[in-house]
Amino acid sequence: MIRITDILDNTQSYLSADELEMIQKAYIYSATVHQGQVRLSGEPYLTHPMEVAGILVDLKLDAATIISGLLHDTVEDTLATLEQIEKEFGKDVAFLVDGLTKISKISFASQEERQAENFRKMILAMSADIRILLVRLADRMHNMRTLRFQTPEKSVYIAKETMDIYAPLANRLGINWMKMELEDLSFQYIAPDDYNELSKRVAKTNESRHRYTEEVKSIIRAEMNKFAIKGEVEGRAKHLYGIYNKMREQKIDFDEVYDLIAFRIILDTDKDKSCYEALSMVHALWKPVPGRFKDYIAMPKANNYQSLHTAVIGPYGERVEIQIRTKPMHEWAEKGIAAHWRYKEGRAYKGTEENQIKKLREALETQYEIKDPKEFMSNLKLALFPEDVYVFTPNGDVKSFPKGATPLDFAYSIHTDVGNKCIGAKVNRNIVPLKYELKNGDRVEIITQAGHHPSKDWLKYVVTTRAISKIRNWINVEEKKSSLALGRELLDKEFKRNNLKLGNLIKSGEIKKALDDLKQASLDDLISQVGFGRLSPRQVVNLFLAVDEEKKEETITEKAKKKTDQTSPMGISLTGIDDVMVKFAKCCNPIPGDQIAGYISRGRGITVHDIHCPHIKKMDGERVVDVQWSVQEKNTYPVHIKVICDDRKGVLTEVSSVISSVDINISHAQVDTKDMIATCHFVIEVRDIKQLNKIISSIKQLKFVKSIERVSKYQASQEI
Ligand code: MN
């Protein structure tokens, strides 16, 4: 049993001495008025308010809430009065206790009526103060923990009510542990046989599960160390009701539920990006199961829950579920509204929490006018799951969709083909447009037509991930088909204009060079990129016209770069991560001062690109990370510049001496002359963009210089 010293010990870190004294006073008051009362368990009644207060302390709630927990049954069950409580503990506490008393005071003939009225009261009380609901939840939590002392009929009734109303409420407020514990406790009473069998089966596999959990955890930890990702790894068995639901929903046996354990990486940071970095680490380690990745960071759940969820093929070929989140996200996932919830004077809530409470309150308040208790209860349930819409198939089966779903979502939930060929729908026997928003209770019938196909517009109407991915997939395949045809046509023309034959280059295998240079995986990719307009036909043809010059530019920059690679550290820092493997992208060759971004390559560290580099723009955005230059004075970076000037004696020497005069090394110099024009190539070692710009403007001062450019491979002539 929890003691008052425990409560005081656990609150002294965040409450004032005056508040602690008030809590102690409430304890003595509660002990005095409940004196002589016993619970069905035979324990003194005081244990109940104490345990309730203990739960509120775990949620780190304020003093008034904890005091209300200690006093929540005093006005209803003892001789204590509200006036006394106000006198002893102040208006705030009296207000909360009053709300709690009202919730449970009125009793009605039928259970349904009683329940409905209770919740009506609860809503009224809640509109005034969310803390009343939190005390009520804690109250129910302890009653559920001690439910075995009730009569069987009563315990089933209370368990059902808990499953119907309180567990969803805890979920709605984002207090995950409370939701799970309430569900497991209710499950035990509502379906005792199923509960017992399942818990026996889970217990039987305890030992091997423990061994397996430790193994997976240590593999993940080792990988995190390797990439210097800081954080904790947890592996916990799912709660029984969760497993039970899964078995029922997917119609599978216990032995077929592979993912009994949910693994969790809690990163030691508050940066969202780190989660994506950890995700790419996990996906590099184990193959992801397609379609199982969920990004609740970009798209938080209705209760503000944030995390990345993925499933991978684990060390034994089994399916492993992994959640990745930052510490603040974890706090929210576990404690929900209570996590960041700080009660301010004048009853003000903060930011998202305020919004969250407001939304819930509004949803519940609109139900207040409904007089019929049955209707009220079913409406209340809908209010607790506002994100779901329940509709019927023509056979009378129920399907649930997120709010905002349309007949297209419905069609894709039946079959991809039904979705792709959908031309319309009947809702309750009336034809509706495809963008019609499904409403609760709608009976939906899909109309299809052979040969019909999706259009891009459809993406505006669907909300389910399944429909979105199926439509995208169709569009991608179609676009690729047509872009292949177009790309081929454009390339053929451009090659012909330059007296080359694309067909021959393909046959001889020479085309492979273009694939490497333009970073395309296959010929089809290359052609469709041209068709999409992402590559110009000119770019491809150029590779076969200016073979020599291209080769030269590549080698001189790279040769120079190899030198620096060996001698100096990279001068790149990645926010929150040290010691990552870093290399510079060959395509854009950035130097300090350039805006840069990193790309996480699987198992090969981070490649740093210029932010404007067309390659990084095309890459998987999830794996792009922020990187910063952390330049040390001694680091230099090779840059290729091209100076075009009048062809006269000694140009190379003059330009070289300008460069050398500011103490910059030239690692390569070369001059080509043609038609009275000299083209000089230099690879110089600069510290940063400032130094580069300085040297460029000095060279520009030379009278014979016509133009000067910084050369990067992706853009043959970039103006500076
Ligand atoms: Mn109570």
XYZ file of C-alpha atoms and ligand atoms in Angstrom:
721
model
C 0.000 0.000 0.000
C 1.196 3.480 -0.845
C 2.062 5.689 2.130
C 1.828 9.436 2.494
C 5.640 9.622 2.708
C 5.835 8.081 -0.786
C 3.491 10.724 -2.148
C 5.467 13.523 -0.502
C 8.810 12.074 -1.643
C 7.627 11.843 -5.219
C 6.186 15.343 -5.390
C 8.827 17.382 -3.584
C 10.826 17.783 -6.779
C 8.113 19.821 -8.459
C 5.830 21.160 -5.731
C 6.438 23.886 -3.148
C 6.777 23.304 0.597
C 3.374 24.957 1.149
C 1.781 22.598 -1.353
C 3.384 19.552 0.284
C 2.014 20.712 3.624
C -1.446 21.059 2.068
C -1.232 17.499 0.695
C -0.310 16.207 4.133
C -3.226 18.114 5.600
C -5.595 16.581 3.011
C -4.274 13.143 3.923
C -5.034 13.690 7.605
C -8.466 15.121 6.759
C -9.321 12.177 4.494
C -8.095 9.670 7.116
C -10.239 11.337 9.757
C -13.503 11.456 7.794
C -13.116 7.982 6.254
C -12.223 6.586 9.707
C -13.892 3.230 10.328
C -14.956 2.683 6.700
C -13.659 -0.413 4.968
C -13.527 -1.443 1.335
C -14.920 -4.731 0.025
C -11.359 -6.012 0.179
C -11.390 -5.550 3.946
C -8.769 -2.833 3.781
C -9.350 0.557 5.385
C -11.220 2.837 2.962
C -8.344 5.328 3.062
C -6.242 3.014 0.860
C -8.475 3.954 -2.085
C -8.034 7.760 -2.099
C -4.357 7.206 -1.343
C -3.863 4.961 -4.377
C -5.816 7.404 -6.550
C -3.550 10.226 -5.377
C -0.548 7.988 -6.099
C -1.629 7.573 -9.733
C -2.044 11.352 -10.044
C 1.466 11.787 -8.633
C 2.791 9.377 -11.279
C 1.217 11.659 -13.858
C 3.016 14.578 -12.181
C -0.167 16.588 -11.756
C -0.477 19.713 -9.650
C -1.180 19.955 -5.913
C -4.902 20.745 -6.254
C -5.407 17.627 -8.390
C -3.546 15.368 -5.963
C -5.472 16.840 -3.016
C -8.731 16.283 -4.926
C -7.679 12.681 -5.397
C -7.295 12.295 -1.647
C -10.666 13.952 -1.055
C -12.670 12.757 -4.062
C -15.041 10.492 -2.110
C -15.300 12.546 1.089
C -18.356 14.638 0.245
C -20.277 11.698 -1.211
C -19.404 9.016 1.325
C -18.684 10.829 4.615
C -20.027 13.644 6.743
C -17.592 16.100 5.190
C -19.179 19.064 3.379
C -18.096 21.156 0.449
C -18.046 24.250 2.675
C -15.557 22.591 5.007
C -13.373 21.585 2.096
C -13.427 25.071 0.640
C -12.528 26.521 4.025
C -9.667 24.084 4.593
C -8.282 23.662 1.072
C -9.480 26.602 -0.969
C -11.838 27.263 -3.872
C -9.856 25.380 -6.481
C -9.896 22.062 -4.623
C -13.546 22.508 -3.602
C -14.446 23.083 -7.242
C -12.749 19.859 -8.324
C -14.240 17.792 -5.497
C -17.677 19.202 -6.315
C -17.291 18.131 -9.939
C -16.198 14.640 -8.885
C -19.092 14.316 -6.452
C -21.644 15.355 -9.077
C -20.358 12.780 -11.497
C -21.179 9.877 -9.201
C -24.033 11.248 -7.103
C -27.128 10.847 -9.185
C -28.468 7.346 -9.578
C -31.075 6.197 -12.064
C -33.246 3.145 -12.399
C -31.592 1.556 -15.411
C -27.893 1.127 -15.862
C -27.998 2.763 -19.232
C -29.727 5.808 -17.888
C -27.373 6.038 -14.970
C -24.384 5.764 -17.225
C -25.717 8.361 -19.603
C -26.463 10.793 -16.840
C -23.040 10.244 -15.330
C -21.379 11.115 -18.528
C -23.564 14.097 -19.038
C -22.384 15.290 -15.652
C -18.850 14.397 -16.504
C -19.023 16.519 -19.621
C -20.457 19.428 -17.701
C -17.741 19.119 -15.103
C -15.105 18.691 -17.751
C -16.113 21.814 -19.601
C -15.038 23.568 -16.457
C -11.836 21.668 -15.754
C -9.971 18.773 -17.365
C -8.403 17.836 -14.014
C -11.746 16.411 -12.914
C -11.513 13.892 -15.721
C -7.954 12.962 -14.792
C -8.969 12.285 -11.167
C -11.956 10.327 -12.429
C -9.683 8.194 -14.607
C -7.320 7.545 -11.689
C -10.336 6.650 -9.531
C -11.514 4.152 -12.145
C -7.994 2.806 -12.526
C -7.766 1.836 -8.860
C -11.301 0.447 -8.816
C -10.396 -1.750 -11.770
C -7.247 -2.940 -10.019
C -9.378 -4.076 -7.066
C -12.378 -5.262 -9.083
C -12.014 -8.887 -7.916
C -13.733 -8.009 -4.646
C -16.972 -7.028 -6.410
C -19.762 -9.465 -7.227
C -19.354 -11.122 -10.655
C -22.335 -9.223 -12.155
C -21.115 -5.894 -10.948
C -17.539 -6.487 -12.033
C -18.615 -7.399 -15.577
C -20.771 -4.280 -15.727
C -17.959 -2.029 -14.505
C -15.462 -3.725 -16.824
C -17.705 -3.148 -19.853
C -18.162 0.482 -18.959
C -14.409 0.821 -18.585
C -13.771 -0.806 -21.944
C -16.434 1.331 -23.635
C -15.707 4.686 -22.122
C -12.686 5.014 -19.852
C -10.049 3.189 -21.911
C -10.963 5.230 -25.029
C -10.938 8.371 -22.903
C -7.428 7.567 -21.656
C -6.438 6.960 -25.266
C -8.049 10.202 -26.367
C -5.986 12.042 -23.774
C -2.918 10.165 -24.973
C -2.200 8.376 -21.671
C -1.106 5.135 -23.229
C -0.160 3.053 -20.176
C -3.527 3.831 -18.639
C -5.382 2.818 -21.774
C -3.510 -0.495 -21.960
C -3.898 -1.341 -18.287
C -7.613 -0.478 -18.325
C -8.089 -2.661 -21.406
C -6.248 -5.643 -19.942
C -8.119 -5.379 -16.648
C -11.496 -5.112 -18.414
C -10.637 -7.970 -20.773
C -10.005 -10.188 -17.739
C -13.621 -9.744 -16.571
C -15.468 -9.470 -19.879
C -13.958 -12.593 -21.480
C -12.275 -14.486 -18.601
C -11.757 -17.749 -20.531
C -10.045 -16.070 -23.458
C -8.021 -13.966 -21.060
C -6.812 -16.947 -19.037
C -5.908 -19.022 -22.033
C -4.039 -16.203 -23.692
C -2.112 -15.230 -20.575
C -1.117 -18.887 -20.022
C 0.160 -19.150 -23.578
C 2.057 -15.912 -23.309
C 3.573 -17.017 -19.968
C 4.703 -20.330 -21.483
C 6.884 -18.560 -23.999
C 8.194 -16.072 -21.459
C 11.714 -17.410 -21.155
C 12.467 -17.766 -24.841
C 10.830 -14.424 -25.501
C 13.054 -12.794 -22.924
C 16.176 -14.276 -24.520
C 15.038 -13.188 -27.974
C 14.205 -9.672 -26.759
C 17.649 -9.230 -25.242
C 19.302 -10.457 -28.416
C 17.434 -8.071 -30.716
C 18.030 -5.211 -28.304
C 21.763 -5.822 -28.236
C 21.959 -5.964 -32.038
C 20.158 -2.620 -32.299
C 22.343 -1.128 -29.555
C 25.540 -2.222 -31.297
C 24.329 -0.647 -34.530
C 23.474 2.574 -32.713
C 26.972 2.673 -31.228
C 28.459 2.182 -34.650
C 26.605 5.211 -35.987
C 26.973 7.168 -32.747
C 23.214 7.368 -32.335
C 22.463 8.015 -28.696
C 19.382 6.660 -27.015
C 17.739 3.679 -25.365
C 16.287 0.495 -26.784
C 13.267 -1.120 -25.206
C 11.587 -4.392 -26.001
C 8.275 -5.091 -24.362
C 5.565 -7.667 -24.771
C 2.399 -6.179 -26.183
C -0.504 -5.975 -23.794
C -2.790 -8.996 -23.828
C -5.816 -7.176 -25.138
C -3.712 -5.865 -28.022
C -2.667 -9.427 -28.937
C -6.250 -10.649 -28.510
C -7.557 -7.943 -30.810
C -4.948 -8.747 -33.409
C -5.906 -12.433 -33.361
C -9.580 -11.578 -33.720
C -9.187 -8.900 -36.376
C -6.804 -10.898 -38.543
C -8.500 -14.211 -37.731
C -5.220 -15.842 -36.765
C -4.079 -18.196 -34.016
C -1.718 -17.285 -31.189
C 1.180 -19.100 -32.877
C 0.722 -16.891 -35.891
C 1.107 -13.675 -33.954
C 4.794 -13.139 -34.523
C 5.245 -9.649 -33.309
C 4.386 -10.138 -29.641
C 7.161 -7.795 -28.711
C 7.266 -4.189 -29.730
C 10.749 -2.741 -29.880
C 11.284 0.898 -29.313
C 14.212 3.218 -29.886
C 13.991 6.314 -27.723
C 16.506 8.825 -28.973
C 18.401 11.047 -26.639
C 17.399 14.199 -28.494
C 14.445 16.378 -29.346
C 15.194 16.572 -33.075
C 12.717 14.921 -35.455
C 15.421 14.370 -38.039
C 17.292 12.010 -35.739
C 14.340 9.628 -35.939
C 14.687 9.410 -39.709
C 18.415 8.824 -39.297
C 17.760 5.995 -36.860
C 15.129 4.658 -39.251
C 17.586 4.479 -42.116
C 19.999 2.708 -39.765
C 17.320 0.111 -38.939
C 16.367 -0.301 -42.597
C 20.011 -0.799 -43.512
C 20.326 -3.436 -40.787
C 17.165 -5.395 -41.556
C 14.993 -5.451 -44.646
C 11.816 -3.434 -44.129
C 8.443 -5.112 -44.636
C 6.807 -3.155 -47.482
C 3.798 -1.061 -46.596
C 4.397 -1.194 -42.863
C 6.175 2.125 -42.425
C 4.027 4.749 -40.724
C 5.157 8.296 -40.210
C 3.280 9.636 -37.211
C 5.846 12.432 -36.942
C 4.758 14.112 -40.155
C 1.148 13.036 -39.521
C 0.514 12.794 -35.758
C -2.427 10.732 -34.503
C -5.579 12.508 -33.349
C -4.298 12.402 -29.768
C -1.026 14.063 -30.857
C 0.971 10.845 -30.647
C 4.183 11.021 -32.657
C 6.586 8.226 -33.650
C 7.930 6.390 -36.626
C 6.619 2.830 -36.921
C 8.224 0.229 -39.096
C 8.344 -3.529 -39.430
C 11.449 -5.352 -40.603
C 12.565 -8.913 -41.246
C 14.564 -9.712 -38.114
C 17.574 -11.955 -37.407
C 15.561 -15.196 -37.700
C 13.517 -14.173 -40.709
C 10.739 -13.140 -38.353
C 8.788 -9.935 -38.403
C 9.943 -7.289 -35.926
C 8.000 -4.147 -35.125
C 10.090 -1.140 -34.237
C 8.994 2.285 -33.082
C 11.384 5.205 -33.193
C 10.804 8.418 -31.297
C 12.555 11.234 -29.463
C 12.427 11.644 -25.712
C 9.738 14.351 -25.776
C 7.630 12.212 -28.132
C 8.030 9.299 -25.727
C 6.908 11.440 -22.796
C 3.780 12.332 -24.724
C 3.146 8.754 -25.830
C 3.259 7.528 -22.244
C 1.652 10.350 -20.338
C -0.326 12.208 -22.974
C -2.084 15.283 -21.840
C -0.569 14.895 -18.385
C 2.962 15.025 -19.799
C 3.204 18.657 -20.704
C 0.148 19.681 -18.906
C 0.858 22.440 -16.439
C -1.948 24.128 -14.749
C -1.565 27.865 -14.792
C -3.350 30.358 -12.640
C -6.496 31.636 -14.242
C -7.181 28.239 -15.845
C -5.111 28.504 -18.959
C -3.732 25.622 -20.964
C -0.859 25.624 -23.357
C -0.680 25.190 -27.132
C -1.502 21.741 -28.443
C -2.731 20.476 -25.094
C -5.272 23.240 -25.003
C -6.375 22.398 -28.495
C -6.613 18.738 -27.644
C -8.803 19.399 -24.637
C -10.910 21.843 -26.579
C -11.544 19.374 -29.378
C -12.578 16.644 -26.977
C -14.779 18.975 -25.021
C -16.513 20.245 -28.132
C -17.089 16.722 -29.358
C -18.686 15.789 -26.059
C -20.614 18.992 -25.546
C -22.494 18.708 -28.805
C -23.932 15.465 -27.437
C -25.416 17.219 -24.435
C -28.761 18.052 -25.998
C -29.620 14.437 -26.745
C -32.328 13.223 -24.408
C -32.492 9.502 -25.169
C -29.858 7.764 -22.986
C -29.226 5.010 -25.544
C -28.665 7.452 -28.333
C -26.529 9.545 -26.049
C -24.270 6.595 -25.256
C -23.772 5.615 -28.859
C -23.119 9.215 -29.795
C -20.662 9.495 -26.965
C -18.756 6.521 -28.326
C -18.593 8.221 -31.704
C -17.340 11.357 -30.009
C -14.533 9.366 -28.439
C -13.409 8.049 -31.795
C -13.854 11.179 -33.878
C -11.318 10.062 -36.444
C -13.333 7.026 -37.481
C -16.362 6.686 -39.734
C -18.314 3.425 -39.813
C -20.083 2.426 -43.012
C -21.785 -0.680 -44.371
C -21.083 -2.807 -47.423
C -24.082 -3.971 -49.496
C -23.845 -7.270 -47.530
C -24.188 -5.443 -44.238
C -20.542 -5.787 -43.166
C -19.131 -2.847 -41.257
C -15.986 -1.120 -42.421
C -14.254 1.710 -40.606
C -12.428 4.564 -42.276
C -10.672 7.687 -41.115
C -12.806 10.784 -41.168
C -12.902 12.400 -44.596
C -12.807 9.074 -46.448
C -14.664 8.896 -49.777
C -16.190 6.125 -51.938
C -12.742 5.791 -53.537
C -11.201 4.828 -50.186
C -14.022 2.343 -49.800
C -13.451 0.923 -53.300
C -9.705 0.450 -52.732
C -10.387 -1.234 -49.394
C -12.265 -3.956 -51.288
C -9.737 -4.580 -54.050
C -7.191 -2.619 -56.075
C -9.101 -3.481 -59.219
C -12.389 -2.224 -57.799
C -10.600 1.023 -56.932
C -8.918 1.427 -60.304
C -12.139 0.831 -62.230
C -14.391 2.864 -59.955
C -16.530 5.346 -61.877
C -19.006 6.218 -59.179
C -20.832 5.098 -56.081
C -24.260 4.767 -54.588
C -24.653 5.805 -50.988
C -27.957 4.762 -49.435
C -29.125 4.011 -52.995
C -28.402 7.505 -54.302
C -25.636 8.246 -56.759
C -22.962 10.426 -55.163
C -19.848 12.093 -56.593
C -16.496 10.393 -55.963
C -15.480 13.162 -53.595
C -18.498 12.547 -51.314
C -17.416 12.279 -47.657
C -18.633 9.060 -46.073
C -20.854 9.474 -43.018
C -21.559 7.118 -40.159
C -24.094 4.461 -41.112
C -23.818 5.003 -44.882
C -24.478 1.947 -47.015
C -21.961 2.128 -49.852
C -22.072 0.425 -53.222
C -19.305 0.916 -55.780
C -19.977 1.206 -59.501
C -17.144 0.020 -61.749
C -16.527 -0.003 -65.479
C -14.031 -2.151 -67.340
C -11.283 -0.127 -68.973
C -11.708 2.813 -66.631
C -8.620 3.994 -64.792
C -7.498 6.357 -62.007
C -6.553 9.971 -62.567
C -4.247 12.291 -60.641
C -7.272 14.204 -59.351
C -8.258 11.199 -57.293
C -5.384 11.871 -54.931
C -7.270 14.952 -53.760
C -10.228 12.857 -52.646
C -8.683 9.931 -50.790
C -7.367 9.771 -47.226
C -6.436 6.131 -46.618
C -2.811 5.178 -47.179
C -3.920 2.145 -49.151
C -5.881 4.187 -51.695
C -3.148 6.818 -51.945
C -0.431 4.270 -52.608
C -2.505 2.295 -55.112
C -3.408 5.427 -57.103
C 0.180 6.694 -56.997
C 1.413 3.332 -58.100
C -0.910 3.300 -61.086
C 0.060 6.837 -62.063
C 3.773 6.039 -61.733
C 3.503 2.989 -63.947
C 1.489 4.895 -66.553
C 3.742 7.915 -66.486
C 6.790 5.762 -66.820
C 5.251 4.030 -69.816
C 4.497 7.272 -71.618
C 7.721 8.952 -70.552
C 9.676 6.013 -71.953
C 8.083 6.470 -75.339
C 8.590 10.232 -75.286
C 12.139 9.993 -73.927
C 13.149 7.552 -76.611
C 11.773 9.823 -79.304
C 13.559 12.903 -77.954
C 16.858 11.079 -77.571
C 16.694 9.528 -81.031
C 16.192 12.956 -82.576
C 18.988 14.602 -80.598
C 21.458 11.825 -81.399
C 20.542 11.922 -85.066
C 21.119 15.674 -85.149
C 24.657 14.994 -83.960
C 25.215 12.191 -86.414
C 25.047 9.526 -83.759
C 22.736 6.555 -83.464
C 21.319 5.813 -80.060
C 20.508 2.262 -81.141
C 24.152 1.577 -81.941
C 25.378 2.972 -78.632
C 22.933 0.711 -76.842
C 24.011 -2.327 -78.832
C 27.712 -1.660 -78.294
C 27.156 -1.063 -74.581
C 28.701 2.400 -74.823
C 25.511 3.843 -73.388
C 26.589 2.473 -69.983
C 28.883 5.447 -69.624
C 25.851 7.753 -69.614
C 24.181 5.632 -66.947
C 27.162 5.984 -64.630
C 27.695 9.667 -65.277
C 24.054 10.606 -64.885
C 23.565 8.202 -61.973
C 20.823 6.145 -63.574
C 20.280 2.533 -62.595
C 19.115 1.330 -65.996
C 18.622 2.379 -69.578
C 14.866 2.585 -69.002
C 15.446 4.933 -66.095
C 17.651 7.142 -68.219
C 15.139 7.282 -71.056
C 12.180 7.950 -68.795
C 14.076 10.712 -66.987
C 14.429 12.396 -70.354
C 10.737 11.801 -71.011
C 9.858 13.366 -67.653
C 12.012 16.365 -68.548
C 14.366 15.815 -65.647
C 17.281 15.275 -67.989
C 17.704 17.096 -71.263
C 18.516 15.040 -74.374
C 21.394 17.470 -74.863
C 22.950 16.404 -71.540
C 23.001 12.802 -72.667
C 24.336 13.487 -76.139
C 27.071 15.762 -74.769
C 28.550 12.819 -72.937
C 29.308 11.221 -76.270
C 30.536 14.379 -77.976
C 32.956 15.785 -75.474
C 34.245 12.548 -74.050
C 37.807 13.752 -73.721
C 37.199 17.022 -71.975
C 34.757 15.478 -69.559
C 37.223 12.807 -68.561
C 39.916 15.387 -67.979
C 37.799 17.538 -65.685
C 36.769 14.571 -63.653
C 40.217 13.261 -63.089
C 41.910 16.490 -62.170
C 39.384 17.402 -59.487
C 39.403 13.925 -58.133
C 43.141 13.582 -58.098
C 43.438 16.798 -56.143
C 40.677 15.764 -53.805
C 42.227 12.422 -52.994
C 45.270 14.285 -51.761
C 43.262 16.367 -49.297
C 41.145 13.424 -48.231
C 44.148 11.709 -46.834
C 45.683 14.637 -45.072
C 42.863 16.631 -43.510
C 39.742 15.809 -41.527
C 36.528 16.477 -43.323
C 35.303 19.565 -41.519
C 31.670 18.535 -41.415
C 29.450 18.216 -38.410
C 26.085 16.645 -38.302
C 23.706 17.993 -35.711
C 23.562 15.610 -32.784
C 25.872 13.010 -34.284
C 29.640 12.824 -34.105
C 32.146 10.704 -35.902
C 30.008 9.851 -38.888
C 31.673 8.738 -42.031
C 31.559 11.732 -44.354
C 32.482 12.113 -47.960
C 31.899 14.837 -50.496
C 29.721 14.191 -53.495
C 31.679 14.002 -56.704
C 28.890 15.607 -58.654
C 28.922 19.021 -56.962
C 32.062 19.184 -54.863
C 30.943 21.718 -52.209
C 33.330 23.952 -50.244
C 32.789 25.795 -46.934
C 30.325 28.608 -47.423
C 28.258 26.653 -49.893
C 24.871 25.643 -48.555
C 25.043 21.920 -48.052
C 22.937 18.913 -47.165
C 23.884 15.364 -46.243
C 22.480 12.196 -47.678
C 22.516 9.058 -45.557
C 23.692 6.227 -47.725
C 22.941 2.792 -46.367
C 25.851 1.674 -44.220
C 28.217 4.027 -45.972
C 27.889 7.158 -43.893
C 26.906 10.533 -45.217
C 27.562 12.091 -48.569
C 27.681 15.872 -48.557
C 26.142 17.666 -51.511
C 25.662 21.263 -52.508
C 22.068 22.065 -51.616
C 21.400 23.026 -55.245
C 22.838 19.826 -56.630
C 20.235 18.186 -58.869
C 21.208 14.748 -57.560
C 20.302 15.411 -53.952
C 17.042 16.997 -55.039
C 16.083 13.711 -56.588
C 17.002 11.600 -53.584
C 14.749 10.171 -50.917
C 13.934 13.200 -48.770
C 13.708 11.120 -45.631
C 17.363 10.338 -45.777
C 18.483 13.908 -46.316
C 19.894 15.456 -43.146
C 21.122 18.852 -42.072
C 24.869 19.143 -41.957
C 27.020 22.095 -41.050
C 30.511 23.069 -41.903
C 32.721 22.977 -38.861
C 35.777 24.371 -40.470
C 39.242 24.293 -39.009
C 41.698 26.851 -40.319
C 44.055 24.311 -41.789
C 41.463 22.500 -43.907
C 41.457 23.280 -47.595
C 39.148 22.041 -50.292
C 39.873 21.595 -53.985
C 37.926 23.733 -56.443
C 38.090 23.624 -60.183
C 37.999 27.007 -61.915
C 38.031 27.789 -65.592
C 39.445 31.088 -66.815
C 38.869 32.198 -70.391
C 41.142 34.923 -71.680
C 42.804 36.409 -74.727
C 45.526 34.180 -75.989
C 48.749 35.975 -75.301
C 52.091 35.055 -73.947
C 52.328 34.155 -70.286
C 48.646 34.103 -69.377
C 49.063 30.983 -67.333
C 51.948 32.473 -65.379
C 50.123 35.736 -64.728
C 46.966 34.086 -63.478
C 49.017 31.643 -61.429
C 50.946 34.393 -59.764
C 47.730 36.187 -58.761
C 46.582 32.983 -57.130
C 49.906 32.292 -55.444
C 50.180 35.866 -54.178
C 47.332 35.233 -51.744
C 48.966 32.045 -50.568
C 46.658 29.607 -52.289
C 48.017 26.327 -53.557
C 47.473 25.334 -57.140
C 47.298 21.589 -57.408
C 46.698 21.516 -61.104
C 47.009 23.997 -63.974
C 46.536 23.592 -67.680
C 45.917 25.811 -70.672
C 44.299 25.079 -74.020
C 44.297 27.592 -76.835
C 42.066 27.780 -79.838
C 41.074 30.680 -82.150
C 43.034 33.255 -80.177
C 41.249 32.263 -76.973
C 42.982 30.579 -74.054
C 41.064 28.347 -71.690
C 42.882 27.793 -68.400
C 41.894 25.098 -65.926
C 43.032 25.391 -62.332
C 42.387 23.225 -59.354
C 43.121 25.377 -56.350
C 43.004 24.615 -52.637
C 40.742 27.089 -50.836
C 39.549 27.322 -47.269
C 36.038 28.483 -48.125
C 33.771 30.300 -50.516
C 34.941 33.708 -49.266
C 38.492 32.980 -50.211
C 37.339 31.610 -53.530
C 35.303 34.730 -54.308
C 38.235 36.920 -53.388
C 40.570 35.129 -55.723
C 37.990 35.189 -58.483
C 37.561 38.934 -58.259
C 41.344 39.417 -58.267
C 41.631 37.351 -61.416
C 38.765 39.315 -62.995
C 40.851 42.473 -62.549
C 43.327 41.173 -65.096
C 42.635 42.992 -68.374
C 42.972 39.998 -70.646
C 40.492 37.859 -68.695
C 37.152 37.479 -70.457
C 35.364 35.282 -67.958
C 35.948 33.078 -64.988
C 33.818 30.226 -63.740
C 33.737 27.715 -60.948
C 33.276 24.330 -62.565
C 31.255 21.578 -61.088
C 30.386 18.410 -62.817
C 26.658 18.741 -62.612
C 26.679 22.125 -64.211
C 29.412 22.523 -66.756
C 29.491 26.319 -66.552
C 28.216 27.766 -63.344
C 28.393 31.536 -63.190
C 29.875 32.913 -60.017
Mn -13.399 6.573 -5.626
